[in-house]
Short mmCIF file of C-alpha atoms in Angstrom, two decimals:
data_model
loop_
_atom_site.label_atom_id
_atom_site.label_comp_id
_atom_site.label_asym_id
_atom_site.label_seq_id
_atom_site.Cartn_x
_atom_site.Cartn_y
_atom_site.Cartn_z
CA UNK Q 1 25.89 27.92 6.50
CA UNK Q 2 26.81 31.60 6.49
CA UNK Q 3 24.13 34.05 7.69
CA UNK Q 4 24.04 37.46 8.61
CA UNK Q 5 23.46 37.45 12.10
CA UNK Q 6 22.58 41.15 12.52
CA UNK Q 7 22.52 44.72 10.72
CA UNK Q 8 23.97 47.09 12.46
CA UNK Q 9 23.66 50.82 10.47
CA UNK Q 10 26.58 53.01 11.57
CA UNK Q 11 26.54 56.93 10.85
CA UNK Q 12 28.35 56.56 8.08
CA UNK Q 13 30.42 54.81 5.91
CA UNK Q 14 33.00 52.67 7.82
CA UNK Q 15 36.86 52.74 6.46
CA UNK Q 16 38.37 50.55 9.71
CA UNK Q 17 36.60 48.58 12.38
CA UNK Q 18 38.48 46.33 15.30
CA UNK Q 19 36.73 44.86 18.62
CA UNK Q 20 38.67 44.81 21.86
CA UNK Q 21 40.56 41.51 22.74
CA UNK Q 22 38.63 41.50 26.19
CA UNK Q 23 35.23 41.54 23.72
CA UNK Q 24 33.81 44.54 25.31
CA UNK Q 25 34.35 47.00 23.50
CA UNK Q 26 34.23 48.06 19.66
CA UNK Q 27 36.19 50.85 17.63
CA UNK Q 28 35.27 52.40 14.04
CA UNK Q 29 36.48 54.72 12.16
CA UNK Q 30 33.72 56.71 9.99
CA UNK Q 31 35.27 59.53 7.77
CA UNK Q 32 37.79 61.54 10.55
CA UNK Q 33 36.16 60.10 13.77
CA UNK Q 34 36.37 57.65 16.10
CA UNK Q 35 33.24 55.93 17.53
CA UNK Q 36 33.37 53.33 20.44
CA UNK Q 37 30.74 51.22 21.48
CA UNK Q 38 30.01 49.13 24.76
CA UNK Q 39 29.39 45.53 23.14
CA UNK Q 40 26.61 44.80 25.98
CA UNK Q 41 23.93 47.26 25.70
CA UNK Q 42 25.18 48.76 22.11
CA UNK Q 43 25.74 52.41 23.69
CA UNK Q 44 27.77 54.74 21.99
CA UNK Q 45 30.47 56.16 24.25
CA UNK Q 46 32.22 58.18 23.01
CA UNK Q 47 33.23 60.47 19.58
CA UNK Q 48 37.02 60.63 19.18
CA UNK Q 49 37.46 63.94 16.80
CA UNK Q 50 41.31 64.62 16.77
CA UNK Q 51 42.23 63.16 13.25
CA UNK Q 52 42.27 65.81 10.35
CA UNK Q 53 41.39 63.20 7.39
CA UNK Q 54 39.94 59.58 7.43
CA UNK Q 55 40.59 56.79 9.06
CA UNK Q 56 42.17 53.90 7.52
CA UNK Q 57 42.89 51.62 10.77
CA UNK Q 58 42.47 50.60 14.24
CA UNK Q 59 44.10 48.32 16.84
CA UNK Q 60 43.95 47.63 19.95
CA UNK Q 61 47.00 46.60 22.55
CA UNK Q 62 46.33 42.86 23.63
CA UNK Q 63 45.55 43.77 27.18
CA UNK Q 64 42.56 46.45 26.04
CA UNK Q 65 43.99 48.99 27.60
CA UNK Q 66 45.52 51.12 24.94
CA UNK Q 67 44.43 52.02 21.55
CA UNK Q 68 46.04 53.20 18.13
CA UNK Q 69 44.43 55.10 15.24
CA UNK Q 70 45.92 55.90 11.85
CA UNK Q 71 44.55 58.49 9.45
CA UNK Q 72 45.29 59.75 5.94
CA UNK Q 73 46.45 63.11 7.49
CA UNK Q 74 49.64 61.07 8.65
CA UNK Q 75 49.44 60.85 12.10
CA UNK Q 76 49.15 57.63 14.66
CA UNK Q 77 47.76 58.80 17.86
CA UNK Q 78 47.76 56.15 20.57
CA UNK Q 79 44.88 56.56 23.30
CA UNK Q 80 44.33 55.25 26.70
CA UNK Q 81 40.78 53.74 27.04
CA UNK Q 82 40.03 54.33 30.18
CA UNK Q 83 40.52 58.04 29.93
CA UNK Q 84 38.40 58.28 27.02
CA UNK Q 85 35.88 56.40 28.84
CA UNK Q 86 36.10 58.66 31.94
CA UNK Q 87 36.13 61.88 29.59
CA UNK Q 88 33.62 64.30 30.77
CA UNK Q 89 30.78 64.83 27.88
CA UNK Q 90 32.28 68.58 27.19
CA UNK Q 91 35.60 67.37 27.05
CA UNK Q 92 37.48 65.83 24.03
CA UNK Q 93 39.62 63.84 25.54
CA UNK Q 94 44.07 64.11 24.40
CA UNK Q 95 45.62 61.10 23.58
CA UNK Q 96 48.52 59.77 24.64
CA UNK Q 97 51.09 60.55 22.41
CA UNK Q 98 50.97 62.12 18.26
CA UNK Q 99 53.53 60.07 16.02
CA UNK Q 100 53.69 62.93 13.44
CA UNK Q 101 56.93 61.45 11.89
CA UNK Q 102 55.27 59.88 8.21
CA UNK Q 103 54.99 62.69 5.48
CA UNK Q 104 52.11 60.43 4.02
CA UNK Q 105 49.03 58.57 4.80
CA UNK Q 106 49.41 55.91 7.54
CA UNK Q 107 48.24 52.88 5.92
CA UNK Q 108 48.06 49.79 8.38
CA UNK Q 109 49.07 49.54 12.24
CA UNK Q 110 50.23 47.19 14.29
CA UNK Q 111 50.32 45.80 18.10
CA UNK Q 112 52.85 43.74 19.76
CA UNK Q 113 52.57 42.34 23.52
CA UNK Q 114 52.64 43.81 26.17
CA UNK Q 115 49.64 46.15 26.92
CA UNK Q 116 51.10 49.60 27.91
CA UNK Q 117 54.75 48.18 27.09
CA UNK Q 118 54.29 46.86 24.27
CA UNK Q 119 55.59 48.20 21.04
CA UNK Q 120 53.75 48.80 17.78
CA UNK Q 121 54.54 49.57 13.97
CA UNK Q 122 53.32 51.17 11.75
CA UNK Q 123 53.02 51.59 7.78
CA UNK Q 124 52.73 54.72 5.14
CA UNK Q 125 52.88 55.60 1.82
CA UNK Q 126 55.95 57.89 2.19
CA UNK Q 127 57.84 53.69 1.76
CA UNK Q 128 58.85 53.66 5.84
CA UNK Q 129 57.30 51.47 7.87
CA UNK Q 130 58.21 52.38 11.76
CA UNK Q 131 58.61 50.73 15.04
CA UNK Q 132 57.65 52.57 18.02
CA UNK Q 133 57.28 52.40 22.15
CA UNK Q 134 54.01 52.38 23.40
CA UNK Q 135 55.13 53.67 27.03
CA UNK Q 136 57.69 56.56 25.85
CA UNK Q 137 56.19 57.49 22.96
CA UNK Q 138 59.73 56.86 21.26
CA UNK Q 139 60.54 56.02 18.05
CA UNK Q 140 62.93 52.85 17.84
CA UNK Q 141 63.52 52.16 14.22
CA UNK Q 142 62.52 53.56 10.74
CA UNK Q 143 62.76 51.33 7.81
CA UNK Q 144 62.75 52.88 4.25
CA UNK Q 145 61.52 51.00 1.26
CA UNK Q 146 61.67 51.15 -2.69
CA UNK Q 147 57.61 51.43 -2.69
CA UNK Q 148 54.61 52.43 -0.57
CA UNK Q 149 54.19 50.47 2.72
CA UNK Q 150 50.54 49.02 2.66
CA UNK Q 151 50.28 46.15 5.39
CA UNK Q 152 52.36 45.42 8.15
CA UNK Q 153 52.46 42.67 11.09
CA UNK Q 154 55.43 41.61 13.80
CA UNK Q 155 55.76 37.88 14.84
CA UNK Q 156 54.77 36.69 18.34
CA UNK Q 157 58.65 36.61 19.12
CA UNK Q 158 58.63 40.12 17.73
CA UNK Q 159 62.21 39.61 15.85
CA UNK Q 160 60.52 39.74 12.25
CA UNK Q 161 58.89 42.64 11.20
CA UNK Q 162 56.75 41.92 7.72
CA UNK Q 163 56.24 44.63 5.26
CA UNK Q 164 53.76 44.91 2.49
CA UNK Q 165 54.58 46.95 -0.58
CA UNK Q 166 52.28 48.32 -3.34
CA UNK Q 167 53.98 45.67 -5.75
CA UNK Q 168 53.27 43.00 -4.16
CA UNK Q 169 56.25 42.49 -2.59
CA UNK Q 170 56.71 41.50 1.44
CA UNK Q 171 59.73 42.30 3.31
CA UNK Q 172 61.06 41.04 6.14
CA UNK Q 173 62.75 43.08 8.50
CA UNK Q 174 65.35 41.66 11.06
CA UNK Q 175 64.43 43.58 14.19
CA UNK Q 176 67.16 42.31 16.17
CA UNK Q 177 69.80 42.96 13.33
CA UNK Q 178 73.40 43.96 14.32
CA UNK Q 179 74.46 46.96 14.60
CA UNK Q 180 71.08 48.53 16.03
CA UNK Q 181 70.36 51.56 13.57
CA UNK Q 182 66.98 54.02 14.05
CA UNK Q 183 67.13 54.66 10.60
CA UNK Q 184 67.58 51.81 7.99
CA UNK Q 185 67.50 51.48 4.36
CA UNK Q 186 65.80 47.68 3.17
CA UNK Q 187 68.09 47.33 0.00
CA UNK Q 188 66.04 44.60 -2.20
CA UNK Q 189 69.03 43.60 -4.18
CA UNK Q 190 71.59 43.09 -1.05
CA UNK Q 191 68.40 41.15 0.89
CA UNK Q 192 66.47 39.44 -1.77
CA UNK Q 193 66.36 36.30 0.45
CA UNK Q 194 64.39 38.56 2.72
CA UNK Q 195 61.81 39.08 0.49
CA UNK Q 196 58.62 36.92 -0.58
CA UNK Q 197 57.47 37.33 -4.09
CA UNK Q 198 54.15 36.09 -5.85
CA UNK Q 199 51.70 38.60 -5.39
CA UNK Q 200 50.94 40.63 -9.12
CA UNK Q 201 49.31 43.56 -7.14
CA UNK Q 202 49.03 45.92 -4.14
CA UNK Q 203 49.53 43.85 -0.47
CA UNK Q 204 46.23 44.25 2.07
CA UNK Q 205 46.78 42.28 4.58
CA UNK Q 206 49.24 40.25 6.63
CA UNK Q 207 49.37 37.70 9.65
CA UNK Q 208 51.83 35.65 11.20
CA UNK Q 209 50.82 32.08 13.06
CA UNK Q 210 51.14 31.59 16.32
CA UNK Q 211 54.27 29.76 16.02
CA UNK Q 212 55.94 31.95 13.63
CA UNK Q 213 56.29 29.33 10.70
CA UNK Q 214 53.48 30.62 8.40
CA UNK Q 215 52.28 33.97 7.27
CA UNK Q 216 49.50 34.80 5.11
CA UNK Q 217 49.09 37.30 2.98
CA UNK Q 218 45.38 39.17 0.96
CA UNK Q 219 46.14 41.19 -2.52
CA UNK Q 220 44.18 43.56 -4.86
CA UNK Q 221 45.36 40.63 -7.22
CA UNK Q 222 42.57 38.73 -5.74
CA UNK Q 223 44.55 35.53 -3.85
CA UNK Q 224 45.28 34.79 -0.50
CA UNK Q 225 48.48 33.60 0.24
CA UNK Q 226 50.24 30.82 2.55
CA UNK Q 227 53.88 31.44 2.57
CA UNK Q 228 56.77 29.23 4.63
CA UNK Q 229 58.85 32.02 6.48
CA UNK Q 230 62.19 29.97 6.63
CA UNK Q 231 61.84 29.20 3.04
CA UNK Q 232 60.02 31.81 1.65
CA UNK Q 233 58.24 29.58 -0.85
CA UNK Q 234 53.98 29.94 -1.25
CA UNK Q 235 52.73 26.66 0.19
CA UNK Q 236 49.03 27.22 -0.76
CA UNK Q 237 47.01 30.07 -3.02
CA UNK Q 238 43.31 30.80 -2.37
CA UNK Q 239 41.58 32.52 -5.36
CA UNK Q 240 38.85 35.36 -4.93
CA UNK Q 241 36.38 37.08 -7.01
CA UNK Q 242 37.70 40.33 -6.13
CA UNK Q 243 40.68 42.30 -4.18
CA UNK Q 244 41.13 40.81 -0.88
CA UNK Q 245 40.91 43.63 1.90
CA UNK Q 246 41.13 41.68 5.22
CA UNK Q 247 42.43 38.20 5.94
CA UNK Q 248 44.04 37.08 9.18
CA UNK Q 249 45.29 33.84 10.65
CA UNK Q 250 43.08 32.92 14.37
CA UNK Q 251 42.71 30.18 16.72
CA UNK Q 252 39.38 28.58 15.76
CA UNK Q 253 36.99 28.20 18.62
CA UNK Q 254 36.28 25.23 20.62
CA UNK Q 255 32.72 24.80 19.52
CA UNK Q 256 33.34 26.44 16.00
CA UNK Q 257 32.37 23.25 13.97
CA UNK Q 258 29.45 22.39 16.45
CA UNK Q 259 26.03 22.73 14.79
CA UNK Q 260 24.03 23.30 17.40
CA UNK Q 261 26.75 26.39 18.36
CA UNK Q 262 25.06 29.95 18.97
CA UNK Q 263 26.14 32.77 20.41
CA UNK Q 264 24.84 32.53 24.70
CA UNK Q 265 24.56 36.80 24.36
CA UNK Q 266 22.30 38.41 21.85
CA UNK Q 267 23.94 41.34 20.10
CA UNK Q 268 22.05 44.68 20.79
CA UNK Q 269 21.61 47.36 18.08
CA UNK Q 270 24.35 50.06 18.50
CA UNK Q 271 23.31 53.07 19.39
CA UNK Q 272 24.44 55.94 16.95
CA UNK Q 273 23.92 59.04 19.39
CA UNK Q 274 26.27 59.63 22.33
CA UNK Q 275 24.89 58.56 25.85
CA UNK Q 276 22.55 57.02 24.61
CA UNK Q 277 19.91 59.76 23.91
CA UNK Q 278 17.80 57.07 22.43
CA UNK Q 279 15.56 55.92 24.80
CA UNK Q 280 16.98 53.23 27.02
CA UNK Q 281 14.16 52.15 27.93
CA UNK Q 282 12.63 49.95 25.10
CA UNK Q 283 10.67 47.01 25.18
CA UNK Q 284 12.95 44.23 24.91
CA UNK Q 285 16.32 46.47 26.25
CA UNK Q 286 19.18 44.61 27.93
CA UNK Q 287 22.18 45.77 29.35
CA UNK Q 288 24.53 46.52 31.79
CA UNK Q 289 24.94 49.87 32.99
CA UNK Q 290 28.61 50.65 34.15
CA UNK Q 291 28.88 53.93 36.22
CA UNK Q 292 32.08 55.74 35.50
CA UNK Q 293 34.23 57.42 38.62
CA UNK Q 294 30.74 57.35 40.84
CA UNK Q 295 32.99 58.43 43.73
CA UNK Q 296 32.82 62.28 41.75
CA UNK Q 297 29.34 62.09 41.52
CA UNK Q 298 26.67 63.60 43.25
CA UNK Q 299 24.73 61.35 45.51
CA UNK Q 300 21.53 59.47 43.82
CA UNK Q 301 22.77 61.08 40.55
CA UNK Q 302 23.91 59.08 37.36
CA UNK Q 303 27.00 59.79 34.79
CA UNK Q 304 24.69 60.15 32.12
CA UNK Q 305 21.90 62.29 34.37
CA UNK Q 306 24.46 64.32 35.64
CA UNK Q 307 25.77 64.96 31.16
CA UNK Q 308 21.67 65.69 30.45
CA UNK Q 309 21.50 68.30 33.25
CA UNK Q 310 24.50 69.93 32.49
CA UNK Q 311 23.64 70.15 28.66
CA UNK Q 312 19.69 71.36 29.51
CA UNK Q 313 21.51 74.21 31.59
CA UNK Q 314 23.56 75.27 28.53
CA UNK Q 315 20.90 75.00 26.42
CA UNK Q 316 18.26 77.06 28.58
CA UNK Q 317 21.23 80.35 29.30
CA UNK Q 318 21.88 80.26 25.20
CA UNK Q 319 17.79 80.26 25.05
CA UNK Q 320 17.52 83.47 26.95
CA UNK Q 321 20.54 85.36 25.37
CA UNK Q 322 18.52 84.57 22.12
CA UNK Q 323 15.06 85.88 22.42
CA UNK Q 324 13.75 87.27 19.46
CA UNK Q 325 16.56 86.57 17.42
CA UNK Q 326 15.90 82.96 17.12
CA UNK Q 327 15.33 82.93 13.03
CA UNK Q 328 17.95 85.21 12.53
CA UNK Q 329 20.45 82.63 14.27
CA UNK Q 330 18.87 79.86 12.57
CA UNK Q 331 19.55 81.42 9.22
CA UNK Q 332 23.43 82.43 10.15
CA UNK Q 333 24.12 78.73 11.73
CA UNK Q 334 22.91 77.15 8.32
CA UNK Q 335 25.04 79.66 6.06
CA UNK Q 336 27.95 78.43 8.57
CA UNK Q 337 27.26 74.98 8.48
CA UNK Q 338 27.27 75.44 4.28
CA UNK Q 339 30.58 76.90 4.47
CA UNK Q 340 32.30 74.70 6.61
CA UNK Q 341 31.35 71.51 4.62
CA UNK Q 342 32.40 73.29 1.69
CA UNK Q 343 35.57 73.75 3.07
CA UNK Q 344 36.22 70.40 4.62
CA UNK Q 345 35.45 68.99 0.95
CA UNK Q 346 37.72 71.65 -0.69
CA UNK Q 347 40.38 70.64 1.63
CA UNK Q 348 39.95 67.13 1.27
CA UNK Q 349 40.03 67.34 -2.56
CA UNK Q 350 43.20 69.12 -2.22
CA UNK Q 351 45.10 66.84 -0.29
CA UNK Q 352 44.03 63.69 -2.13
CA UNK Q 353 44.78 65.03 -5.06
CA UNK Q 354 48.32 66.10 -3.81
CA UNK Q 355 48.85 62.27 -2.33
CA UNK Q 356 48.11 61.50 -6.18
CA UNK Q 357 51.26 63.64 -7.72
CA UNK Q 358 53.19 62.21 -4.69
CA UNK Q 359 52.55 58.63 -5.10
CA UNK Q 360 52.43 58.54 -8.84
CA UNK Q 361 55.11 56.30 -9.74
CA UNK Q 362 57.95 57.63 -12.00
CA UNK Q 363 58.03 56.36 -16.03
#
């Protein structure tokens, strides 16, 4: 029987969501941030704020060490955890590398093996999909379509790339093609065997199996598909009562089809303010606490102590700068406050409405 395990209310609508492969840690995007949670104790741990629009996906590397976001302002940033973890409260921590090289939204990433050497691809609406290195930075290979890029996934063997187009088309891409080009041009017509048709609408979603025979593909046509890579043919079609967003292919647990199977670890609530402001303390709270670079702190003082004495600090000198000027400040901080979200909405109307006029496709 399916039942919901758990609510969990984020602060705000979520657009991408992905969990660690270790399992402990979880990524969302909501609007143009990035919030990460500790899976243990539900603490929030940090705000990621370096994206310009939304979010519209997540991944991480298979080893948990790195992660990628993508963002309707264009840009792929890749991140190392542990240095977003180890981030000082003040501090927004840089990421690794900025792939700034799409001229539209990024649309769908994707992780090979290899943790910090691995190599990842991702997909836009400008019709490239592009291969990258993780380590460098580099790009390795840009592939240019006929249509927007919505979905795209590399086999375990990483020689196929697989591309999914806003007509429903998927693409394979020969990533070990002779002669090596950077830039490439996927000609339908000279490579239709390349190419697996059935879908009526937009592609979602894509995912290879395990041993690279079988990929399976979610549409806005409302099927999920099985397709034979060698042959290209559809070997099974799964109707839904509405566009498919998400589907992906996953070893099934050992004691998935056991009834008496629960999870061992209750799931805390997830804490939506940073450092866990909320009291920790609660009735019923479980958790592991995991101090962060505790050879930096002071003696008998805690990471998150240590955050809560600098901020109180702040806080008090701003205090005393603003005696008897308090409403006055309170007034001029709401006026700002107006402005700038009537700016970030004026700006946001602007560009979607200028990735409308790009996208619209020709009569």
């Amino acid at each position: 029987q399916d039942q919901l395990q758990q609510k969990i209310i984020c602060p705000g609508p979520v657009t991408c969501l992905t969990a660690s492969p270790n399992g402990l840690y979880i990524l969302a995007g909501v609007a143009e941030s990035i919030y990460l949670w500790e899976v243990s104790n539900g603490n929030l741990l940090a705000i990621l704020n370096r994206h310009y629009q939304d979010l519209t996906c997540l991944c991480f590397t298979d080893d948990s060490s790195h992660f990628l976001s993508g963002a309707k302002d264009c840009l792929a940033l890749v991140w190392n955890l542990y240095n977003v973890l180890q981030a000082e409260p003040s501090q927004i921590p840089d990421p690794r590398h900025v792939w700034s090289r799409h001229s539209l939204p990024i649309t769908d990433l994707c992780c090979g093996f290899g943790g910090p050497l691995a190599r990842a691809a991702t997909a836009s609406l400008d019709q490239t999909a592009k291969l990258w290195e993780i380590s460098s930075g580099e790009l390795l290979l840009s592939v240019l379509f006929d249509v927007g890029i919505m979905a795209v996934t590399l086999d375990l063997s990483e020689y196929h790339m697989f591309c999914g187009g806003m007509d429903g088309s998927i693409f394979q891409v020969d990533l070990c093609a002779w002669p090596v080009q950077r830039d490439r041009t996927f000609q339908t017509e000279r490579e239709n065997g390349k190419v697996f048709k059935g879908h009526r609408n937009q592609v979602t979603c894509l995912s290879v199996s395990t041993d690279g025979s079988l990929l399976l593909s979610g549409s806005h046509d409302e099927t999920v598909r099985l397709w034979d890579i060698q042959s290209k043919q559809c070997l099974k079609t799964m109707n839904h009562k509405g566009p498919v967003t998400n589907a992906f292919i996953v070893l099934a647990p050992a004691n998935m089809f056991n009834p008496d199977g629960k999870p061992s670890v209750p799931l805390p609530k997830f804490s939506r303010h940073l450092h866990g402001t909320e009291s920790s303390d609660e009735p019923g709270a479980e958790g592991v606490t995991l101090r962060l670079g505790t050879h930096q702190q002071e003696p008998g003082q805690s990471y998150l102590e240590k955050a809560e004495r600098m901020y109180s600090q702040m806080y008090s000198t701003r205090e005393k700068n603003l005696v008897g000027d308090q409403e006055h400040l309170t007034i001029q901080v709401s006026e700002l406050e107006e402005e700038v979200s009537n700016l970030r909405k004026i700006n946001k109307d602007l560009f979607d409405f200028s990735t409308r006029i790009i996208t619209k496709p020709a009569k």
